[in-house]
CSV table of C-alpha atoms and ligand atoms in Angstrom, one decimal:
chain,number,residue,atom,x,y,z
U,1,MET,CA,0.0,0.0,0.0
U,2,LEU,CA,1.1,3.5,-0.8
U,3,ASN,CA,0.6,6.8,1.0
U,4,ARG,CA,-1.0,9.4,-1.2
U,5,SER,CA,-0.4,13.2,-0.5
U,6,TRP,CA,-1.3,16.4,-1.8
U,7,THR,CA,1.9,18.6,-1.8
U,8,MET,CA,2.8,22.2,-2.7
U,9,ALA,CA,3.4,22.3,-6.4
U,10,ARG,CA,4.5,26.0,-6.4
U,11,LYS,CA,4.7,28.9,-4.4
U,12,PRO,CA,1.3,30.3,-4.5
U,13,PRO,CA,0.8,33.4,-6.5
U,14,LEU,CA,-1.3,36.1,-4.8
U,15,GLY,CA,-4.9,35.4,-5.2
U,16,TRP,CA,-7.1,32.4,-4.6
U,17,PRO,CA,-6.1,28.7,-5.1
U,18,SER,CA,-6.1,27.6,-8.8
U,19,ASP,CA,-5.1,24.6,-10.8
U,20,GLY,CA,-1.5,23.8,-10.5
U,21,ASP,CA,-1.0,24.9,-6.8
U,22,PHE,CA,-1.1,21.3,-5.7
U,23,GLU,CA,0.4,18.0,-6.8
U,24,LEU,CA,-0.8,14.5,-5.9
U,25,ILE,CA,2.0,12.1,-5.2
U,26,GLU,CA,2.4,8.5,-4.0
U,27,THR,CA,5.2,7.5,-1.7
U,28,PRO,CA,5.8,4.3,0.4
U,29,LEU,CA,4.0,4.3,3.8
U,30,PRO,CA,6.0,5.9,6.4
U,31,GLU,CA,7.7,3.6,9.1
U,32,PRO,CA,6.9,4.6,12.7
U,33,ALA,CA,10.1,5.2,14.7
U,34,VAL,CA,10.1,3.9,18.2
U,35,GLY,CA,7.6,5.8,20.2
U,36,GLN,CA,5.5,6.5,17.1
U,37,ALA,CA,2.4,5.1,15.4
U,38,LEU,CA,1.3,5.0,11.8
U,39,THR,CA,-2.2,6.2,11.2
U,40,ARG,CA,-4.7,6.5,8.3
U,41,THR,CA,-6.7,9.7,7.9
U,42,ILE,CA,-10.5,9.4,8.3
U,43,TYR,CA,-11.5,12.9,8.2
U,44,LEU,CA,-9.4,15.9,7.0
U,45,SER,CA,-10.5,19.4,8.1
U,46,LEU,CA,-10.3,22.2,5.6
U,47,ASP,CA,-10.0,25.7,7.0
U,48,PRO,CA,-9.4,29.2,5.7
U,49,TYR,CA,-6.2,29.7,7.6
U,50,GLN,CA,-4.6,27.0,5.5
U,51,TRP,CA,-4.5,29.4,2.5
U,52,GLY,CA,-3.0,32.0,4.7
U,53,ARG,CA,-0.1,29.6,5.5
U,54,ARG,CA,0.5,28.8,2.0
U,55,ARG,CA,0.4,32.5,0.7
U,56,GLY,CA,2.6,33.5,3.7
U,57,GLY,CA,5.2,31.0,2.7
U,58,LEU,CA,4.9,28.7,5.8
U,59,GLU,CA,4.6,25.7,3.4
U,60,ALA,CA,7.5,25.3,0.8
U,61,VAL,CA,7.2,23.7,-2.5
U,62,GLY,CA,7.2,19.9,-2.1
U,63,ASP,CA,5.8,20.0,1.4
U,64,VAL,CA,2.7,17.9,2.2
U,65,CYS,CA,-0.1,20.4,2.7
U,66,HIS,CA,-0.9,20.8,6.5
U,67,GLY,CA,-4.3,19.9,7.8
U,68,ARG,CA,-5.8,18.8,11.2
U,69,THR,CA,-7.3,15.1,11.0
U,70,VAL,CA,-9.3,12.6,12.8
U,71,SER,CA,-7.1,9.3,12.3
U,72,GLU,CA,-7.0,5.7,13.1
U,73,VAL,CA,-3.9,4.1,14.5
U,74,THR,CA,-2.8,1.1,12.3
U,75,VAL,CA,0.7,0.3,13.5
U,76,ASP,CA,2.0,1.0,16.9
U,77,ASN,CA,5.7,1.1,17.8
U,78,GLY,CA,5.8,1.8,21.4
U,79,SER,CA,3.6,4.9,21.2
U,80,GLU,CA,0.9,5.5,23.9
U,81,PHE,CA,-1.7,4.3,21.5
U,82,SER,CA,-3.0,0.9,20.2
U,83,PRO,CA,-4.0,-0.2,16.7
U,84,GLY,CA,-7.8,0.7,16.3
U,85,ASP,CA,-7.5,3.9,18.5
U,86,ILE,CA,-9.1,7.0,16.9
U,87,ILE,CA,-7.0,10.0,17.6
U,88,PHE,CA,-6.7,13.8,16.7
U,89,ASN,CA,-3.5,14.2,14.7
U,90,THR,CA,-2.3,16.6,12.0
U,91,ASN,CA,-1.8,14.1,9.2
U,92,GLY,CA,-2.1,16.9,6.6
U,93,TRP,CA,-3.7,16.5,3.1
U,94,GLN,CA,-2.8,12.8,2.9
U,95,THR,CA,-4.0,9.1,3.5
U,96,HIS,CA,-1.5,8.4,6.2
U,97,GLY,CA,0.6,10.0,8.6
U,98,LEU,CA,2.8,9.3,11.7
U,99,THR,CA,2.2,10.5,15.2
U,100,GLY,CA,4.5,13.0,16.8
U,101,ALA,CA,4.0,15.0,19.9
U,102,GLY,CA,3.4,18.6,19.3
U,103,VAL,CA,1.2,21.6,19.6
U,104,ASP,CA,-0.7,22.6,16.5
U,105,VAL,CA,-1.2,26.2,15.1
U,106,PHE,CA,-4.1,26.7,17.3
U,107,GLY,CA,-2.3,25.7,20.6
U,108,TYR,CA,-4.0,22.1,20.6
U,109,MET,CA,-1.9,19.2,21.8
U,110,PHE,CA,-1.6,16.3,19.4
U,111,PRO,CA,-1.9,13.4,18.9
U,112,ARG,CA,-4.9,13.1,21.3
U,113,LYS,CA,-7.1,10.0,21.9
U,114,LEU,CA,-10.7,10.5,21.0
U,115,ASP,CA,-13.8,8.8,22.6
U,116,PRO,CA,-16.0,7.8,19.8
U,117,ASP,CA,-18.7,7.0,22.5
U,118,SER,CA,-19.0,10.7,23.7
U,119,ALA,CA,-19.5,12.4,20.4
U,120,PRO,CA,-19.2,11.6,16.6
U,121,ILE,CA,-15.5,11.6,15.9
U,122,SER,CA,-15.6,14.3,13.3
U,123,THR,CA,-16.7,16.8,15.8
U,124,ALA,CA,-13.1,16.9,17.2
U,125,ILE,CA,-12.2,19.0,14.1
U,126,GLY,CA,-15.6,20.8,14.1
U,127,ILE,CA,-18.1,22.1,16.6
U,128,LEU,CA,-16.3,20.4,19.5
U,129,GLY,CA,-12.9,21.5,18.4
U,130,MET,CA,-11.1,24.7,17.3
U,131,LEU,CA,-14.1,26.1,15.6
U,132,GLY,CA,-16.5,25.7,18.4
U,133,LEU,CA,-14.0,27.2,20.8
U,134,THR,CA,-13.4,30.1,18.4
U,135,ALA,CA,-17.0,30.9,18.5
U,136,TYR,CA,-17.4,30.5,22.2
U,137,ALA,CA,-14.5,32.7,22.9
U,138,GLY,CA,-15.6,35.7,20.6
U,139,VAL,CA,-19.2,35.7,21.6
U,140,TYR,CA,-19.2,34.4,25.1
U,141,VAL,CA,-16.0,35.7,26.5
U,142,GLN,CA,-15.1,38.6,24.4
U,143,CYS,CA,-18.4,40.4,23.4
U,144,ASP,CA,-20.8,39.0,26.2
U,145,PRO,CA,-24.0,39.9,24.5
U,146,GLN,CA,-27.0,40.8,26.9
U,147,PRO,CA,-30.5,39.6,26.6
U,148,GLY,CA,-32.3,41.7,23.8
U,149,GLU,CA,-29.1,43.1,22.3
U,150,THR,CA,-28.6,42.6,18.5
U,151,VAL,CA,-25.7,40.4,17.4
U,152,VAL,CA,-24.8,40.1,13.6
U,153,ILE,CA,-22.8,37.2,12.6
U,154,SER,CA,-21.2,36.9,9.2
U,155,ALA,CA,-20.6,33.7,7.2
U,156,ALA,CA,-23.5,32.6,9.4
U,157,SER,CA,-23.8,29.1,8.0
U,158,GLY,CA,-20.2,28.2,8.1
U,159,GLY,CA,-18.3,26.4,10.8
U,160,VAL,CA,-17.6,29.2,13.1
U,161,GLY,CA,-20.6,31.2,12.3
U,162,GLN,CA,-23.4,28.6,13.1
U,163,ALA,CA,-21.9,27.9,16.4
U,164,ALA,CA,-21.4,31.6,17.2
U,165,GLY,CA,-24.9,32.5,16.3
U,166,GLN,CA,-26.5,29.7,18.4
U,167,ILE,CA,-24.2,30.7,21.5
U,168,ALA,CA,-25.5,34.2,21.3
U,169,ARG,CA,-29.0,33.0,21.1
U,170,ILE,CA,-28.4,30.9,24.2
U,171,LYS,CA,-27.2,34.2,25.9
U,172,GLY,CA,-30.6,35.7,25.0
U,173,ALA,CA,-29.7,38.0,22.2
U,174,ARG,CA,-31.4,38.7,19.0
U,175,VAL,CA,-29.2,37.1,16.4
U,176,VAL,CA,-29.0,38.1,12.7
U,177,GLY,CA,-27.0,36.2,10.2
U,178,VAL,CA,-25.5,37.3,7.1
U,179,ALA,CA,-24.6,34.5,4.5
U,180,GLY,CA,-24.4,33.9,0.8
U,181,ALA,CA,-27.0,31.7,-0.9
U,182,GLN,CA,-30.6,32.0,0.2
U,183,LYS,CA,-30.7,28.3,1.2
U,184,LYS,CA,-28.0,29.2,3.7
U,185,CYS,CA,-30.1,32.0,5.1
U,186,ASP,CA,-33.0,29.7,5.3
U,187,PHE,CA,-31.1,27.0,7.1
U,188,VAL,CA,-29.8,29.3,9.9
U,189,VAL,CA,-33.2,30.7,10.6
U,190,ASP,CA,-35.3,27.6,10.1
U,191,GLU,CA,-33.0,25.1,11.5
U,192,LEU,CA,-30.6,26.9,13.9
U,193,GLY,CA,-33.0,29.3,15.4
U,194,PHE,CA,-31.5,32.6,14.2
U,195,ASP,CA,-34.0,35.5,14.3
U,196,ALA,CA,-33.2,36.6,10.8
U,197,CYS,CA,-30.6,36.2,8.1
U,198,VAL,CA,-29.8,38.5,5.0
U,199,SER,CA,-28.1,37.4,2.0
U,200,ARG,CA,-25.0,39.4,1.3
U,201,LEU,CA,-25.4,38.5,-2.7
U,202,SER,CA,-28.7,40.4,-2.8
U,203,PRO,CA,-28.8,43.7,-4.7
U,204,THR,CA,-30.7,45.1,-1.6
U,205,PHE,CA,-28.2,43.9,0.9
U,206,ALA,CA,-27.6,47.2,2.6
U,207,ALA,CA,-31.2,47.9,3.1
U,208,ASP,CA,-32.1,44.2,4.0
U,209,LEU,CA,-29.4,44.3,6.8
U,210,LYS,CA,-30.8,47.7,8.0
U,211,SER,CA,-34.2,46.5,8.2
U,212,ALA,CA,-33.1,43.1,9.9
U,213,CYS,CA,-31.5,45.4,12.7
U,214,PRO,CA,-34.1,48.0,13.4
U,215,ASP,CA,-32.4,48.9,16.8
U,216,GLY,CA,-28.9,48.9,15.4
U,217,ILE,CA,-26.1,46.3,16.1
U,218,ASP,CA,-24.6,45.8,19.6
U,219,VAL,CA,-22.2,42.9,18.7
U,220,TYR,CA,-20.6,42.0,15.3
U,221,PHE,CA,-18.9,38.9,14.8
U,222,GLU,CA,-16.5,39.5,11.9
U,223,ASN,CA,-15.5,36.5,9.8
U,224,VAL,CA,-15.5,38.1,6.4
U,225,GLY,CA,-14.4,41.9,6.0
U,226,GLY,CA,-15.2,43.6,2.8
U,227,GLU,CA,-18.5,44.7,1.7
U,228,VAL,CA,-20.4,43.0,4.6
U,229,TYR,CA,-18.1,44.9,7.2
U,230,GLU,CA,-18.7,48.2,5.4
U,231,ASN,CA,-22.6,47.8,5.6
U,232,VAL,CA,-22.3,46.7,9.3
U,233,LEU,CA,-20.3,49.9,10.2
U,234,PRO,CA,-23.1,52.5,10.1
U,235,LEU,CA,-25.5,50.4,12.1
U,236,LEU,CA,-23.3,50.0,15.1
U,237,ASN,CA,-24.7,51.2,18.3
U,238,ARG,CA,-22.9,53.3,21.1
U,239,ASN,CA,-20.5,50.9,23.1
U,240,SER,CA,-20.9,48.1,20.7
U,241,ARG,CA,-18.5,45.2,20.4
U,242,ILE,CA,-16.6,43.6,17.5
U,243,THR,CA,-14.9,40.3,17.6
U,244,LEU,CA,-12.4,40.3,14.7
U,245,CYS,CA,-12.2,36.6,14.1
U,246,GLY,CA,-11.3,36.7,10.4
U,247,MET,CA,-11.9,38.5,7.1
U,248,ILE,CA,-11.9,35.8,4.4
U,249,SER,CA,-13.2,38.1,1.6
U,250,GLN,CA,-9.6,39.4,1.7
U,251,TYR,CA,-7.7,36.2,1.9
U,252,GLY,CA,-7.2,36.1,-1.9
U,253,ASN,CA,-6.6,39.9,-2.3
U,254,THR,CA,-4.0,40.8,-4.8
U,255,ASP,CA,-3.6,44.7,-4.1
U,256,GLY,CA,-0.7,44.0,-1.7
U,257,ARG,CA,-2.2,46.0,0.9
U,258,ASP,CA,-2.4,44.9,4.6
U,259,ALA,CA,-6.1,43.7,5.0
U,260,GLY,CA,-5.9,44.3,8.8
U,261,GLU,CA,-4.8,47.8,8.3
U,262,VAL,CA,-7.4,48.6,5.7
U,263,TRP,CA,-10.1,47.0,8.0
U,264,ARG,CA,-9.0,49.2,11.0
U,265,GLN,CA,-8.8,52.5,8.9
U,266,THR,CA,-12.2,51.8,7.3
U,267,GLY,CA,-13.8,51.3,10.7
U,268,ALA,CA,-11.8,54.0,12.8
U,269,PRO,CA,-14.3,56.9,12.4
U,270,PHE,CA,-17.2,54.6,13.5
U,271,PHE,CA,-15.3,53.1,16.3
U,272,GLU,CA,-14.5,56.5,17.8
U,273,ARG,CA,-17.9,58.1,17.3
U,274,GLN,CA,-19.7,55.0,18.9
U,275,ALA,CA,-17.0,54.0,21.5
U,276,VAL,CA,-16.8,50.5,19.8
U,277,SER,CA,-14.5,48.0,21.5
U,278,VAL,CA,-12.8,45.8,19.0
U,279,HIS,CA,-11.4,42.5,20.1
U,280,GLY,CA,-8.8,40.7,18.0
U,281,LEU,CA,-9.4,36.9,18.3
U,282,HIS,CA,-7.1,34.1,18.1
U,283,VAL,CA,-8.3,31.0,19.2
U,284,ARG,CA,-4.8,29.8,20.7
U,285,ASN,CA,-5.2,32.4,23.4
U,286,PHE,CA,-8.3,30.6,24.8
U,287,VAL,CA,-7.2,27.0,24.7
U,288,GLN,CA,-5.6,26.9,28.1
U,289,SER,CA,-8.0,29.1,29.8
U,290,HIS,CA,-11.3,28.0,28.3
U,291,GLN,CA,-11.1,24.6,26.5
U,292,GLU,CA,-12.4,22.6,29.4
U,293,LYS,CA,-15.5,24.9,30.3
U,294,PHE,CA,-16.2,25.3,26.5
U,295,LEU,CA,-16.3,21.4,25.9
U,296,ALA,CA,-18.4,20.8,29.0
U,297,GLU,CA,-20.9,23.5,28.0
U,298,MET,CA,-21.0,22.8,24.4
U,299,THR,CA,-21.3,19.0,24.9
U,300,GLU,CA,-24.4,19.9,27.1
U,301,TRP,CA,-26.0,22.3,24.7
U,302,ILE,CA,-25.7,19.8,21.8
U,303,ARG,CA,-27.2,17.0,23.9
U,304,ASP,CA,-30.1,19.5,25.1
U,305,GLY,CA,-30.8,20.5,21.3
U,306,LEU,CA,-29.9,24.0,22.0
U,307,VAL,CA,-26.9,23.8,19.5
U,308,LYS,CA,-27.0,22.0,16.3
U,309,TYR,CA,-24.4,21.8,13.5
U,310,ARG,CA,-24.0,21.0,9.9
U,311,GLU,CA,-21.0,19.4,8.3
U,312,ASP,CA,-20.3,19.6,4.6
U,313,VAL,CA,-18.4,16.3,3.9
U,314,TRP,CA,-16.6,15.8,0.6
U,315,GLN,CA,-15.6,12.3,-0.3
U,316,GLY,CA,-12.1,11.1,-1.1
U,317,LEU,CA,-8.6,12.6,-1.2
U,318,ASP,CA,-8.9,13.4,-4.9
U,319,SER,CA,-11.5,16.0,-4.1
U,320,VAL,CA,-9.4,18.0,-1.7
U,321,PRO,CA,-8.2,20.9,-3.7
U,322,GLU,CA,-11.7,21.3,-5.2
U,323,ALA,CA,-13.3,21.3,-1.8
U,324,PHE,CA,-10.8,23.8,-0.5
U,325,ALA,CA,-11.4,26.3,-3.3
U,326,ALA,CA,-15.1,25.7,-2.8
U,327,MET,CA,-14.9,26.6,0.9
U,328,LEU,CA,-12.9,29.7,0.3
U,329,SER,CA,-15.5,31.0,-2.1
U,330,GLY,CA,-18.6,30.2,-0.4
U,331,GLY,CA,-19.3,26.9,-2.2
U,332,ASN,CA,-19.5,25.1,1.2
U,333,PHE,CA,-22.6,24.6,3.3
U,334,GLY,CA,-21.5,24.0,6.9
U,335,LYS,CA,-18.1,23.0,8.3
U,336,THR,CA,-15.9,21.7,5.5
U,337,LEU,CA,-14.5,18.0,5.9
U,338,VAL,CA,-13.2,15.6,3.6
U,339,LYS,CA,-13.6,11.9,4.3
U,340,ILE,CA,-10.3,10.3,3.3
U,341,GLY,CA,-11.0,6.8,4.5
U,342,ASP,CA,-13.7,4.7,6.2
U,343,ASP,CA,-15.1,5.7,9.5
U,344,PRO,CA,-15.2,2.6,11.7
U,345,THR,CA,-17.7,4.2,14.1
U,346,THR,CA,-20.5,4.9,11.7
U,347,ALA,CA,-22.4,2.8,9.3
U,348,GLN,CA,-20.9,3.3,5.7
U,349,ALA,CA,-22.8,5.7,3.6
U,350,PRO,CA,-22.8,5.2,0.0
U,351,GLU,CA,-19.7,6.7,-1.6
U,352,THR,CA,-21.2,9.7,-3.2
U,353,GLN,CA,-19.1,12.6,-4.5
U,354,ARG,CA,-20.4,14.7,-1.6
U,355,ALA,CA,-22.5,14.0,1.4
U,356,ARG,CA,-24.0,16.9,3.3
U,357,ARG,CA,-24.4,15.9,6.9
U,358,ASN,CA,-26.9,17.8,8.8
U,359,ILE,CA,-26.8,16.9,12.3
U,360,LEU,CA,-29.6,18.4,14.2
U,361,GLY,CA,-28.7,18.0,17.9
F,1,NAP,N1,-9.6,34.0,15.0
F,1,NAP,C1,-9.4,32.7,14.9
F,1,NAP,O1,-8.7,32.1,15.7
F,1,NAP,C2,-10.1,31.8,13.9
F,1,NAP,C3,-10.2,30.4,14.1
F,1,NAP,C4,-11.1,29.8,13.0
F,1,NAP,C5,-11.5,30.6,12.0
F,1,NAP,N2,-11.2,31.8,11.9
F,1,NAP,C6,-11.8,32.6,10.9
F,1,NAP,O2,-13.3,32.4,10.9
F,1,NAP,C7,-13.8,32.6,9.6
F,1,NAP,C8,-14.8,31.5,9.3
F,1,NAP,O3,-14.1,30.2,9.1
F,1,NAP,P1,-14.8,29.0,8.9
F,1,NAP,O4,-13.6,27.9,9.1
F,1,NAP,O5,-15.9,28.8,9.8
F,1,NAP,O6,-15.1,29.0,7.4
F,1,NAP,P2,-16.7,28.9,6.9
F,1,NAP,O7,-17.5,29.9,7.4
F,1,NAP,O8,-17.1,27.5,7.1
F,1,NAP,O9,-16.5,29.0,5.3
F,1,NAP,C9,-16.1,30.2,4.8
F,1,NAP,C10,-17.3,31.2,4.4
F,1,NAP,O10,-16.9,32.4,4.1
F,1,NAP,C11,-17.9,33.1,3.4
F,1,NAP,N3,-17.2,33.9,2.4
F,1,NAP,C12,-16.3,33.4,1.2
F,1,NAP,N4,-16.0,34.5,0.6
F,1,NAP,C13,-16.7,35.5,1.0
F,1,NAP,C14,-16.6,37.0,0.7
F,1,NAP,N5,-16.0,37.4,-0.5
F,1,NAP,N6,-17.4,37.7,1.2
F,1,NAP,C15,-18.2,37.3,2.5
F,1,NAP,N7,-18.2,36.1,2.8
F,1,NAP,C16,-17.4,35.2,2.2
F,1,NAP,C17,-18.7,32.0,2.8
F,1,NAP,O11,-20.0,32.0,3.3
F,1,NAP,P3,-21.3,32.7,2.5
F,1,NAP,O12,-21.3,31.9,1.3
F,1,NAP,O13,-22.3,32.2,3.4
F,1,NAP,O14,-21.1,34.0,2.7
F,1,NAP,C18,-18.0,30.8,3.1
F,1,NAP,O15,-18.9,29.6,3.3
F,1,NAP,C19,-12.7,32.9,8.6
F,1,NAP,O16,-12.3,34.2,8.4
F,1,NAP,C20,-11.6,32.1,9.4
F,1,NAP,O17,-10.3,32.8,9.0
F,1,NAP,C21,-10.6,32.6,12.8
């Protein structure tokens, strides 16, 4: 058996991913050194930050593309694991990977054994993992919405957005989502219980957002930047709060400008006039302090049906570059995962090109 891997084929030009950025190679399976285990990848997480790493030169030509995974131990050579154990690891965009102790870019220890009886294993790289903690930190810890306040969440149906909006609802806020396709807007209102959701693609977006927020905006969860942000700014109330989680609309910009600086300059007059607090968010700053509390609360919320989540699961290693580009341009619907190998904890679904999993509590 061979290991199949997507590697960096070239230094990415500015802009969005395109054909020719990645190359699929086959190599012999790696041999675990003493203290290591060989694993096969079950689920691979695709995240916007991965493009930032590549654009920023953190992955060199020929490197296997980085990615966090849920994997199964197949061969143990004196590691802490046994064959059959399901673990959180960072195998990257490939079918197999070795274990090696470390801390990932978000401050999570890996490898780490997962308990398939406590939650579906894919949630370790989704709602119960980094994404969920990001949402929890931004809403719950940084912005602390009060009952009746209006909270706006951009990229509302995505991995972070769906969790952030539901946490704000639990806090008693009135939650307004912004999403792309109308079906995403319908989903966050009908299935996730947001109070309203407006489509950023509508020609009447600015007016729609204003009428969805008749009392202005008290908290803005920023995932996208760009036009959505520009239309949020005039609606910010006095003493409102922003968590600056990300600005995906700028991750493929080609003008060479510093997106963060542009974001701050655009907002500065509104921030000053309305005494807005802006909280930069990096989830790694909350792993030590909040991971345990977050996991306990989120697990309970899911169990009680207060939080639901949707995963967008692509099938097979070959689909990874396409799934990645789709996620960056709004072609995903929920947290983007790729199922690389069989999931021994679930009944096998028919192998379709793409299975959308809608897990409602
Ligand atoms: N600060 C942290 O520690 C941290 C941690 C994790 C993630 N993040 C950030 O959180 C954000 C969401 O990440 P995610 O993993 O949950 O991804 P996601 O929301 O599942 O997927 C990305 C979504 O962004 C939206 N989008 C794409 N292009 C856009 C554009 N030009 N304008 C507006 N929206 C656009 C699309 O939603 P629609 O089609 O619905 O518009 C797309 O579905 C990203 O900015 C990411 O960098 C930050």
